[in-house]
Amino acid sequence: MLLSFTASAVAVESATEERLSLRAVILKALENNNDIMIEDLGRLVELEKIKVASQALNPKLEGSYIYQSIRTPQNTQDYIATGGGINPGATPILTSPNTFMQRNHVSKLTLVDKLATGATIELGTTMRVLNNSINRRIPPGIFNPEWETFTGLTVTQPLLRGFGKDANLAEIRIAKANAKMADYEWQSRTSAVVAEVMKRYYDVIFTRENIAVQKEGIELAEKLLGDTRKRSNEGVAANNDVVVAEAGVYQRREEVLAAELQYIERQNALQLLFKRSNEVFSKSARIVPVDGLSDFMPPTSRTELMGLAVNNRYEVKQAEEFINARNAQTQLAHNQSLSRLDFVASGGLHGLDGNVGQTYSNAFQSQGPEWTAGVQFSVPLNRDNQKATERLAYHQQEQAVRQAEKLRLQVLLEVDTVYNRVRIDQERLAATRKSREAARQSADAELKRLQQGVSTSYQVLQLQRNYSQAQSRELAALADFNKSLADLYLTTATLLQKQRINITVPAPPPAVAPANLLPQPVKSAVVPTKTVEATKKAPVPPKKTTLGGRISKFFGRGERTGE
């Protein structure tokens, strides 16, 4: 057993020691803790979802281009309608169906925007370049090809379903509420990690000092063994007393081994919160706490603590944002249950000429104005599904309100529990101190009785062990008192303030393609960006050509040359 004890002691001492204060360990955990990183990424995900939800209200530019090559065999009616005919009283000129040929270019460009009221605005222009069997004959054709344009504005405003900000901003409001909930979850996780770091740091202090207490017990047991052997040699003590004293020494060494194992377990539990696998793999390190345990009881008021908890707890704020999200969902469901009635109005200008520039010029000179106005509606004959969806959203909102009330009650009861735990731990600490002092006095008195020959080594060992256990209980009570204070600050959402930690929400980083599949550690440092300057030759300015001339040249070249 002695060899085993020595090997364990060497193993504990062989690890390198790193002296760290509680604040230093907290900062390391905030930088490297995986749980905080995961919640921070979740916050960034919800922020991006706001942009996704806003996409429906973003303006967009739509365009299309179609080339048409059409050959249509004509019946008699179509043939006459397009300028064909027969000689009066003679045989028809055609002996087979005439083929009407078209080669058209159709392009469209539209700017579409949607307002928060639900109105859709479309501002666009359509251009058609027409080359067919009719306009190739001049007369009756005037232009070949014919450039036909229409430029106009169309407004569609829902009057029932899809009307108003409640319907059109609901998804954005829900996304913003989810982003706030993710942010509160990130802050809550940060506070929980800080509290866990504090409690595990206090455990390391307790187990480290408890080793010293147990080693002091070995010293007392070894001194008793030496005195007993001396008294045995003098014939004052029996040989059995020497055996009992030796057993006491080995028992104390066993308790030291258990204390050292507990110390290693608490060390690893603390390092789990802020270290990385490569750091643990490369070397074995033990944290030496610089700070100690405190028995200071801050002035607290149960009512004040409960008020702080209800107003500041992240879970309560999350519940309030969840109610807001459900409220937006309910308003959206109500709007979607309505019938559709839309007001539609449009106006525009037609233009026709032999080139694009003149065509648009004619259009804006009111060559062919047009306007329309009207309504369109859609009424479902069975509205059971819409009404069920509306009732579902309403019930879910009521459920969220009830859950928030339940959460407030839970928070208040948690504060009451932790508040009383702090009070009881303080009383328990005072009791263990008196117990430790009484155990010391009893052990000293029994040792004097042994020296006077009216006691035994067994009785002295028992009282010395009681004294060591009383010291351990005092240390445990002090550590529990400090951990209860950390829980009290956590339940009232004042822990970060007490530790002078200010959370600033950073802006989401730009999207960058990962260098590899393994994510790199997130660093909180600001990396300065370098500006790379490059010398470029001055570009040669292009020849000035009008837009109408370039488009007319492109569309008319092949038709006029017969290509």
Coordinates of C-alpha atoms in Angstrom, one line a residue:
M1 CA 0.0 0.0 0.0
L2 CA 2.9 2.3 0.7
L3 CA 4.3 1.8 -2.8
S4 CA 0.9 2.6 -4.3
F5 CA 0.6 5.8 -2.3
T6 CA 4.0 7.0 -3.4
A7 CA 3.4 6.3 -7.1
S8 CA 0.1 8.2 -7.0
A9 CA 1.8 11.1 -5.2
V10 CA 4.5 11.3 -7.9
A11 CA 1.8 11.1 -10.7
V12 CA 0.0 14.1 -9.2
E13 CA 3.1 16.1 -8.7
S14 CA 4.5 15.3 -12.2
A15 CA 1.8 17.4 -13.9
T16 CA 2.7 21.0 -14.7
E17 CA 0.9 23.6 -12.6
E18 CA -0.7 26.7 -13.9
R19 CA -1.7 29.4 -11.5
L20 CA -4.9 31.0 -12.6
S21 CA -7.4 33.4 -11.0
L22 CA -11.1 32.8 -11.2
R23 CA -11.5 35.6 -13.7
A24 CA -8.7 34.2 -15.9
V25 CA -10.5 30.8 -16.1
I26 CA -13.8 32.5 -16.9
L27 CA -12.3 34.4 -19.8
K28 CA -10.7 31.3 -21.1
A29 CA -14.0 29.5 -21.0
L30 CA -15.8 32.4 -22.7
E31 CA -13.2 32.1 -25.5
N32 CA -13.0 28.4 -26.0
N33 CA -16.3 26.9 -24.6
N34 CA -18.0 24.8 -27.3
D35 CA -21.5 25.3 -25.9
I36 CA -21.1 29.1 -26.1
M37 CA -19.8 28.8 -29.7
I38 CA -22.8 26.6 -30.7
E39 CA -25.3 29.1 -29.3
D40 CA -23.5 32.0 -30.9
L41 CA -23.7 30.3 -34.3
G42 CA -27.4 29.7 -33.6
R43 CA -27.8 33.4 -33.0
L44 CA -26.1 34.2 -36.3
V45 CA -28.4 31.7 -38.1
E46 CA -31.5 33.4 -36.8
L47 CA -30.1 36.8 -37.9
E48 CA -29.7 35.5 -41.4
K49 CA -33.2 34.2 -41.4
I50 CA -34.4 37.8 -40.9
K51 CA -32.9 38.6 -44.3
V52 CA -34.5 35.5 -45.8
A53 CA -37.9 36.6 -44.4
S54 CA -37.4 40.1 -45.8
Q55 CA -36.8 38.8 -49.3
A56 CA -40.4 39.0 -50.3
L57 CA -40.3 42.8 -49.9
N58 CA -37.1 43.3 -51.7
P59 CA -37.4 44.8 -55.2
K60 CA -36.4 42.6 -58.1
L61 CA -35.6 43.1 -61.8
E62 CA -37.2 40.5 -64.1
G63 CA -36.4 40.2 -67.8
S64 CA -37.0 37.8 -70.7
Y65 CA -36.1 37.5 -74.3
I66 CA -37.8 35.2 -76.9
Y67 CA -37.0 34.7 -80.6
Q68 CA -39.9 33.4 -82.6
S69 CA -39.7 31.7 -86.0
I70 CA -43.2 30.7 -87.0
R71 CA -44.6 29.3 -90.3
T72 CA -48.4 28.9 -90.2
P73 CA -50.4 27.3 -93.1
Q74 CA -53.4 29.6 -93.6
N75 CA -57.0 28.7 -94.2
T76 CA -59.0 30.9 -96.6
Q77 CA -60.3 33.2 -93.9
D78 CA -56.8 33.8 -92.4
Y79 CA -55.3 34.2 -95.9
I80 CA -57.8 36.9 -96.9
A81 CA -57.5 38.6 -93.6
T82 CA -53.7 38.9 -94.1
G83 CA -54.1 40.5 -97.5
G84 CA -54.5 37.6 -99.9
G85 CA -57.4 37.2 -102.4
I86 CA -58.7 35.7 -105.7
N87 CA -59.3 37.3 -109.1
P88 CA -63.0 38.0 -109.7
G89 CA -64.6 35.3 -111.9
A90 CA -61.3 33.4 -112.3
T91 CA -59.7 30.4 -110.9
P92 CA -58.1 30.9 -107.5
I93 CA -54.4 32.0 -107.7
L94 CA -53.3 29.6 -105.0
T95 CA -53.2 25.9 -105.7
S96 CA -51.9 25.0 -102.2
P97 CA -52.3 26.6 -98.7
N98 CA -50.4 29.8 -98.2
T99 CA -47.7 29.9 -95.5
F100 CA -47.6 32.9 -93.2
M101 CA -44.0 33.4 -92.0
Q102 CA -43.0 35.4 -88.9
R103 CA -39.6 36.1 -87.4
N104 CA -40.1 38.1 -84.2
H105 CA -37.9 39.2 -81.3
V106 CA -39.8 39.7 -78.0
S107 CA -38.1 41.1 -75.0
K108 CA -39.5 42.3 -71.6
L109 CA -37.9 44.1 -68.7
T110 CA -39.9 44.7 -65.5
L111 CA -39.0 46.2 -62.0
V112 CA -41.2 44.6 -59.4
D113 CA -41.6 45.8 -55.8
K114 CA -43.9 44.8 -53.0
L115 CA -44.9 47.2 -50.2
A116 CA -45.7 46.5 -46.6
T117 CA -49.3 47.2 -47.3
G118 CA -49.4 44.2 -49.7
A119 CA -49.4 46.3 -52.9
T120 CA -47.4 44.9 -55.8
I121 CA -46.0 47.5 -58.2
E122 CA -44.7 46.5 -61.6
L123 CA -43.0 49.1 -63.8
G124 CA -41.9 47.6 -67.1
T125 CA -41.5 47.8 -70.8
T126 CA -42.1 45.3 -73.6
M127 CA -40.5 45.5 -77.0
R128 CA -41.4 43.4 -80.0
V129 CA -39.6 43.4 -83.3
L130 CA -42.0 42.0 -85.9
N131 CA -40.9 40.7 -89.4
N132 CA -43.6 38.8 -91.3
S133 CA -45.1 38.2 -94.7
I134 CA -47.3 41.3 -94.5
N135 CA -44.9 44.1 -93.4
R136 CA -42.3 42.9 -95.9
R137 CA -44.6 44.1 -98.6
I138 CA -44.5 47.9 -98.7
P139 CA -47.3 48.8 -99.2
P140 CA -49.4 47.8 -97.3
G141 CA -46.5 47.6 -94.8
I142 CA -45.1 50.8 -93.4
F143 CA -42.0 49.5 -91.6
N144 CA -39.9 46.4 -91.9
P145 CA -39.3 45.3 -89.3
E146 CA -41.9 46.9 -87.1
W147 CA -40.8 48.0 -83.7
E148 CA -43.6 47.8 -81.2
T149 CA -43.2 48.9 -77.6
F150 CA -45.4 49.2 -74.5
T151 CA -44.2 50.9 -71.3
G152 CA -46.5 50.9 -68.3
L153 CA -47.2 50.7 -64.6
T154 CA -49.4 48.1 -62.9
V155 CA -50.5 48.3 -59.3
T156 CA -52.3 45.4 -57.5
Q157 CA -53.5 46.2 -54.0
P158 CA -55.2 43.5 -51.9
L159 CA -58.2 44.8 -50.0
L160 CA -58.9 41.7 -47.7
R161 CA -56.5 38.8 -47.8
G162 CA -52.9 40.0 -48.0
F163 CA -53.8 43.6 -46.9
G164 CA -51.8 45.5 -44.3
K165 CA -48.6 45.1 -42.3
D166 CA -49.9 42.4 -40.0
A167 CA -50.1 40.1 -43.0
N168 CA -47.0 41.1 -45.0
L169 CA -44.6 41.7 -42.1
A170 CA -45.6 38.7 -40.1
E171 CA -42.8 36.5 -41.3
I172 CA -40.3 39.2 -40.6
R173 CA -41.7 39.8 -37.1
I174 CA -41.5 36.1 -36.4
A175 CA -37.9 35.9 -37.6
K176 CA -36.9 38.9 -35.5
A177 CA -38.5 37.3 -32.4
N178 CA -36.7 34.1 -33.1
A179 CA -33.4 36.1 -33.4
K180 CA -34.0 37.7 -30.1
M181 CA -34.8 34.3 -28.5
A182 CA -31.5 33.0 -29.9
D183 CA -29.7 35.9 -28.5
Y184 CA -31.2 35.4 -25.1
E185 CA -30.3 31.7 -25.3
W186 CA -26.7 32.7 -26.1
Q187 CA -26.6 35.0 -23.1
S188 CA -28.3 32.4 -20.9
R189 CA -25.7 29.8 -22.0
T190 CA -22.9 32.2 -21.4
S191 CA -24.2 32.9 -17.8
A192 CA -24.6 29.1 -17.2
V193 CA -21.1 28.4 -18.3
V194 CA -19.7 31.2 -16.1
A195 CA -21.6 29.8 -13.1
E196 CA -20.4 26.3 -13.9
V197 CA -16.8 27.6 -14.1
M198 CA -17.2 29.3 -10.8
K199 CA -18.6 26.2 -9.0
R200 CA -16.0 23.9 -10.5
Y201 CA -13.3 26.4 -9.6
Y202 CA -14.6 26.3 -6.0
D203 CA -14.5 22.5 -6.1
V204 CA -10.9 22.6 -7.1
I205 CA -10.1 24.9 -4.2
F206 CA -11.9 22.5 -1.8
T207 CA -10.3 19.3 -3.0
R208 CA -6.8 20.9 -3.1
E209 CA -7.2 22.2 0.5
N210 CA -8.8 18.9 1.5
I211 CA -5.6 17.1 0.5
A212 CA -3.7 19.3 2.9
V213 CA -6.2 18.4 5.6
Q214 CA -5.8 14.7 5.0
K215 CA -2.0 15.0 4.9
E216 CA -2.1 16.8 8.3
G217 CA -4.0 13.7 9.5
I218 CA -1.1 11.5 8.3
E219 CA 1.3 13.7 10.3
L220 CA -0.8 13.4 13.4
A221 CA -1.1 9.6 12.9
E222 CA 2.7 9.2 12.3
K223 CA 3.5 11.3 15.4
L224 CA 1.1 9.1 17.4
L225 CA 2.8 6.0 16.0
G226 CA 6.3 7.3 17.0
D227 CA 5.1 8.1 20.5
T228 CA 3.4 4.8 20.9
R229 CA 6.5 2.9 19.8
K230 CA 8.6 4.9 22.3
R231 CA 6.2 4.1 25.0
S232 CA 6.1 0.5 24.0
N233 CA 9.9 0.3 24.2
E234 CA 9.7 1.8 27.7
G235 CA 7.1 -0.8 28.6
V236 CA 4.3 1.7 29.2
A237 CA 2.2 0.8 26.1
A238 CA 1.1 -2.6 24.9
N239 CA 2.2 -4.1 21.6
N240 CA -1.4 -4.0 20.3
D241 CA -1.3 -0.2 20.7
V242 CA 1.6 -0.1 18.2
V243 CA -0.4 -2.2 15.7
V244 CA -3.4 0.0 16.1
A245 CA -1.3 3.2 15.5
E246 CA 0.3 1.6 12.4
A247 CA -3.1 0.8 11.0
G248 CA -4.2 4.4 11.7
V249 CA -1.3 5.7 9.5
Y250 CA -2.2 3.5 6.6
Q251 CA -5.8 4.4 6.9
R252 CA -4.9 8.1 6.8
R253 CA -2.8 7.4 3.7
E254 CA -5.8 5.8 2.0
E255 CA -7.8 8.9 2.7
V256 CA -5.1 11.0 1.1
L257 CA -5.3 8.8 -2.0
A258 CA -9.1 9.3 -2.2
A259 CA -8.7 13.0 -1.7
E260 CA -6.1 13.2 -4.5
L261 CA -8.3 11.2 -6.9
Q262 CA -11.2 13.6 -6.1
Y263 CA -8.8 16.5 -6.8
I264 CA -7.9 15.1 -10.2
E265 CA -11.6 14.5 -11.1
R266 CA -12.5 18.1 -10.1
Q267 CA -9.5 19.4 -12.1
N268 CA -10.6 17.6 -15.3
A269 CA -14.2 18.7 -14.8
L270 CA -13.0 22.3 -14.7
Q271 CA -10.7 22.0 -17.7
L272 CA -13.5 20.4 -19.7
L273 CA -15.1 23.9 -19.8
F274 CA -12.3 25.8 -21.4
K275 CA -9.6 23.5 -22.8
R276 CA -9.2 21.9 -26.2
S277 CA -8.3 18.3 -27.0
N278 CA -4.9 19.1 -28.4
E279 CA -3.9 21.0 -25.2
V280 CA -4.8 18.0 -23.0
F281 CA -3.2 15.5 -25.4
S282 CA 0.2 17.4 -25.5
K283 CA 0.7 17.9 -21.8
S284 CA -0.9 17.3 -18.4
A285 CA -1.6 20.5 -16.5
R286 CA -3.2 21.2 -13.1
I287 CA -4.9 24.5 -12.3
V288 CA -3.6 26.1 -9.1
P289 CA -6.3 28.5 -7.9
V290 CA -5.1 31.9 -7.0
D291 CA -8.3 33.0 -5.4
G292 CA -9.7 31.5 -2.3
L293 CA -13.1 30.8 -0.8
S294 CA -15.0 33.7 0.8
D295 CA -17.5 33.6 3.7
F296 CA -18.8 37.1 3.0
M297 CA -22.6 37.3 2.8
P298 CA -23.7 40.2 0.6
P299 CA -26.8 42.1 1.7
T300 CA -29.8 40.5 0.0
S301 CA -33.6 41.0 0.1
R302 CA -35.8 38.2 -1.1
T303 CA -38.3 40.5 -2.6
E304 CA -35.6 42.5 -4.5
L305 CA -34.0 39.3 -5.8
M306 CA -37.4 38.1 -7.1
G307 CA -38.0 41.3 -8.9
L308 CA -34.5 41.2 -10.5
A309 CA -35.2 37.6 -11.6
V310 CA -38.6 38.3 -13.2
N311 CA -37.3 41.4 -15.0
N312 CA -33.8 40.1 -16.1
R313 CA -34.0 36.3 -16.5
Y314 CA -33.3 35.3 -20.1
E315 CA -35.9 32.6 -20.0
V316 CA -38.6 35.1 -19.2
K317 CA -37.5 37.4 -22.0
Q318 CA -37.5 34.4 -24.3
A319 CA -41.1 33.6 -23.3
E320 CA -42.1 37.2 -24.0
E321 CA -40.6 37.1 -27.5
F322 CA -42.2 33.7 -28.1
I323 CA -45.6 35.3 -27.3
N324 CA -44.8 38.1 -29.8
A325 CA -44.0 35.5 -32.5
R326 CA -47.3 33.6 -31.7
N327 CA -49.2 36.9 -31.9
A328 CA -47.8 37.6 -35.4
Q329 CA -48.7 34.1 -36.4
T330 CA -52.3 34.6 -35.2
Q331 CA -52.7 37.8 -37.1
L332 CA -51.3 36.2 -40.2
A333 CA -53.7 33.2 -39.9
H334 CA -56.7 35.6 -39.4
N335 CA -55.7 37.5 -42.5
Q336 CA -55.2 34.3 -44.6
S337 CA -58.7 33.1 -43.6
L338 CA -60.3 36.1 -45.5
S339 CA -61.5 36.0 -49.0
R340 CA -59.3 37.6 -51.7
L341 CA -60.4 40.9 -53.2
D342 CA -57.8 42.9 -55.1
F343 CA -57.9 46.3 -56.7
V344 CA -55.9 46.3 -60.0
A345 CA -55.0 49.4 -62.0
S346 CA -52.6 49.8 -64.8
G347 CA -51.6 52.4 -67.3
G348 CA -49.1 52.7 -70.1
L349 CA -48.1 54.0 -73.5
H350 CA -47.9 52.1 -76.8
G351 CA -45.4 53.0 -79.5
L352 CA -44.8 51.9 -83.1
D353 CA -42.2 52.8 -85.7
G354 CA -39.3 51.6 -87.7
N355 CA -36.6 51.8 -85.0
V356 CA -36.4 51.6 -81.3
G357 CA -35.6 55.2 -80.5
Q358 CA -38.4 56.6 -82.6
T359 CA -40.8 54.0 -81.2
Y360 CA -40.2 55.1 -77.6
S361 CA -40.3 58.7 -78.6
N362 CA -43.7 58.1 -80.2
A363 CA -44.9 56.3 -77.1
F364 CA -44.0 59.1 -74.7
Q365 CA -45.7 61.5 -77.1
S366 CA -49.0 59.6 -76.4
Q367 CA -49.1 57.7 -79.7
G368 CA -51.2 55.0 -78.0
P369 CA -52.2 55.6 -74.3
E370 CA -53.9 52.9 -72.3
W371 CA -55.3 52.5 -68.8
T372 CA -57.4 50.0 -67.0
A373 CA -58.9 49.6 -63.5
G374 CA -60.9 46.9 -61.9
V375 CA -61.1 44.3 -59.1
Q376 CA -60.6 40.6 -58.9
F377 CA -61.8 38.3 -56.2
S378 CA -61.6 34.7 -55.0
V379 CA -64.0 33.2 -52.5
P380 CA -63.5 29.7 -51.2
L381 CA -66.7 27.7 -51.0
N382 CA -65.5 25.8 -48.0
R383 CA -63.6 27.8 -45.3
D384 CA -63.2 25.0 -42.7
N385 CA -59.5 24.7 -43.3
Q386 CA -58.8 28.4 -43.0
K387 CA -60.9 28.7 -39.8
A388 CA -59.1 25.7 -38.3
T389 CA -55.8 27.3 -39.1
E390 CA -56.9 30.5 -37.4
R391 CA -58.1 28.7 -34.3
L392 CA -54.9 26.7 -34.1
A393 CA -52.8 29.9 -34.1
Y394 CA -55.0 31.4 -31.4
H395 CA -54.7 28.3 -29.2
Q396 CA -51.0 28.3 -29.7
Q397 CA -50.8 31.9 -28.6
E398 CA -52.9 31.2 -25.5
Q399 CA -50.6 28.3 -24.8
A400 CA -47.5 30.5 -25.0
V401 CA -49.1 33.0 -22.5
R402 CA -49.8 30.2 -20.1
Q403 CA -46.3 28.8 -20.5
A404 CA -44.8 32.3 -19.7
E405 CA -46.9 32.5 -16.6
K406 CA -45.7 29.0 -15.5
L407 CA -42.1 30.1 -16.2
R408 CA -42.4 33.2 -14.0
L409 CA -43.7 31.0 -11.2
Q410 CA -40.8 28.6 -11.7
V411 CA -38.3 31.5 -11.7
L412 CA -39.7 32.9 -8.4
L413 CA -39.6 29.5 -6.8
E414 CA -36.0 28.9 -8.0
V415 CA -35.0 32.2 -6.4
D416 CA -36.7 31.3 -3.1
T417 CA -35.0 27.9 -3.1
V418 CA -31.5 29.3 -3.8
Y419 CA -32.0 32.2 -1.4
N420 CA -32.9 29.8 1.5
R421 CA -30.0 27.5 0.4
V422 CA -27.6 30.4 0.8
R423 CA -29.0 31.2 4.2
I424 CA -28.8 27.6 5.3
D425 CA -25.3 27.2 4.0
Q426 CA -24.2 30.2 6.0
E427 CA -25.7 28.7 9.2
R428 CA -24.1 25.3 8.3
L429 CA -20.7 27.0 7.9
A430 CA -21.0 28.5 11.3
A431 CA -22.0 25.1 12.8
T432 CA -19.1 23.3 11.1
R433 CA -16.6 25.8 12.5
K434 CA -17.8 25.2 16.0
S435 CA -17.8 21.4 15.3
R436 CA -14.2 21.6 14.0
E437 CA -13.0 23.5 17.1
A438 CA -14.7 21.1 19.5
A439 CA -13.2 18.1 17.6
R440 CA -9.7 19.7 17.9
Q441 CA -10.1 20.2 21.6
S442 CA -11.4 16.6 22.1
A443 CA -8.4 15.2 20.2
D444 CA -5.9 17.3 22.1
A445 CA -7.5 16.3 25.4
E446 CA -7.6 12.5 24.5
L447 CA -3.9 12.7 23.5
K448 CA -3.0 14.1 26.9
R449 CA -5.0 11.3 28.5
L450 CA -3.0 8.8 26.4
Q451 CA 0.2 10.4 27.6
Q452 CA -1.1 10.0 31.2
G453 CA -1.8 6.3 30.5
V454 CA -5.6 6.5 30.9
S455 CA -6.5 6.2 27.2
T456 CA -5.6 4.0 24.2
S457 CA -4.2 4.7 20.7
Y458 CA -7.4 3.6 19.1
Q459 CA -9.4 6.3 21.0
V460 CA -6.9 9.0 20.0
L461 CA -7.0 7.9 16.4
Q462 CA -10.7 8.0 16.3
L463 CA -10.8 11.6 17.7
Q464 CA -8.0 12.7 15.4
R465 CA -10.0 11.3 12.5
N466 CA -13.1 13.1 13.7
Y467 CA -11.0 16.3 13.7
S468 CA -9.9 15.7 10.1
Q469 CA -13.5 15.0 9.0
A470 CA -14.7 18.2 10.8
Q471 CA -12.1 20.2 8.9
S472 CA -13.2 18.6 5.6
R473 CA -16.9 19.4 6.4
E474 CA -16.0 23.0 7.1
L475 CA -14.2 23.3 3.8
A476 CA -17.2 21.6 2.0
A477 CA -19.6 23.9 3.7
L478 CA -17.6 27.0 2.7
A479 CA -17.4 25.7 -0.9
D480 CA -21.1 25.0 -1.0
F481 CA -21.8 28.5 0.3
N482 CA -19.8 30.0 -2.5
K483 CA -21.5 27.8 -5.1
S484 CA -24.9 28.7 -3.7
L485 CA -24.0 32.4 -4.1
A486 CA -23.1 31.7 -7.7
D487 CA -26.5 30.0 -8.2
L488 CA -28.2 33.0 -6.6
Y489 CA -26.6 35.4 -9.0
L490 CA -27.4 33.0 -11.9
T491 CA -31.1 32.7 -11.0
T492 CA -31.4 36.5 -10.7
A493 CA -29.5 37.0 -14.0
T494 CA -26.9 39.3 -12.3
L495 CA -24.0 36.9 -12.6
L496 CA -22.3 38.5 -15.5
Q497 CA -22.7 41.9 -13.9
K498 CA -21.1 40.6 -10.6
Q499 CA -18.2 39.2 -12.6
R500 CA -17.8 42.5 -14.6
I501 CA -18.5 40.8 -17.9
N502 CA -20.1 42.9 -20.5
I503 CA -21.6 41.1 -23.4
T504 CA -21.5 43.0 -26.7
V505 CA -23.3 41.4 -29.6
P506 CA -20.9 41.4 -32.5
A507 CA -22.0 41.9 -36.1
P508 CA -22.4 38.7 -38.1
P509 CA -19.3 37.8 -40.1
P510 CA -19.4 37.8 -43.9
A511 CA -20.0 34.5 -45.6
V512 CA -16.7 33.0 -46.5
A513 CA -16.2 29.5 -48.0
P514 CA -14.4 27.2 -45.5
A515 CA -10.9 26.2 -46.3
N516 CA -11.6 22.7 -45.3
L517 CA -14.3 20.6 -43.8
L518 CA -13.1 21.0 -40.2
P519 CA -14.3 24.2 -38.6
Q520 CA -11.5 26.5 -37.3
P521 CA -11.7 27.8 -33.7
V522 CA -13.6 31.1 -33.4
K523 CA -11.4 33.9 -32.2
S524 CA -12.7 37.1 -30.6
A525 CA -9.8 39.2 -31.9
V526 CA -10.1 41.9 -34.5
V527 CA -8.0 41.1 -37.5
P528 CA -7.0 44.2 -39.5
T529 CA -7.5 43.9 -43.2
K530 CA -4.8 44.8 -45.6
T531 CA -5.5 47.0 -48.7
V532 CA -3.9 45.7 -51.8
E533 CA -3.2 48.3 -54.4
A534 CA -2.7 47.3 -58.0
T535 CA -1.6 49.5 -60.9
K536 CA -3.9 49.3 -63.9
K537 CA -3.7 50.8 -67.3
A538 CA -6.3 53.5 -68.1
P539 CA -9.1 51.9 -70.1
V540 CA -9.7 53.0 -73.6
P541 CA -13.1 54.8 -73.8
P542 CA -15.5 53.0 -76.2
K543 CA -17.0 54.7 -79.2
K544 CA -20.1 56.5 -78.4
T545 CA -23.1 54.8 -79.8
T546 CA -26.7 55.4 -78.9
L547 CA -28.7 52.6 -77.3
G548 CA -31.4 52.7 -79.9
G549 CA -28.9 52.4 -82.7
R550 CA -27.1 49.4 -81.1
I551 CA -30.4 47.6 -80.5
S552 CA -31.8 48.4 -84.0
K553 CA -28.5 47.2 -85.6
F554 CA -28.7 43.9 -83.7
F555 CA -32.3 43.1 -84.4
G556 CA -32.5 44.5 -88.0
R557 CA -29.2 43.2 -89.5
G558 CA -30.2 39.6 -90.1
E559 CA -33.7 40.3 -91.3
R560 CA -32.7 43.0 -93.8
T561 CA -29.9 40.9 -95.3
G562 CA -32.0 37.7 -95.4
E563 CA -29.7 35.8 -93.1

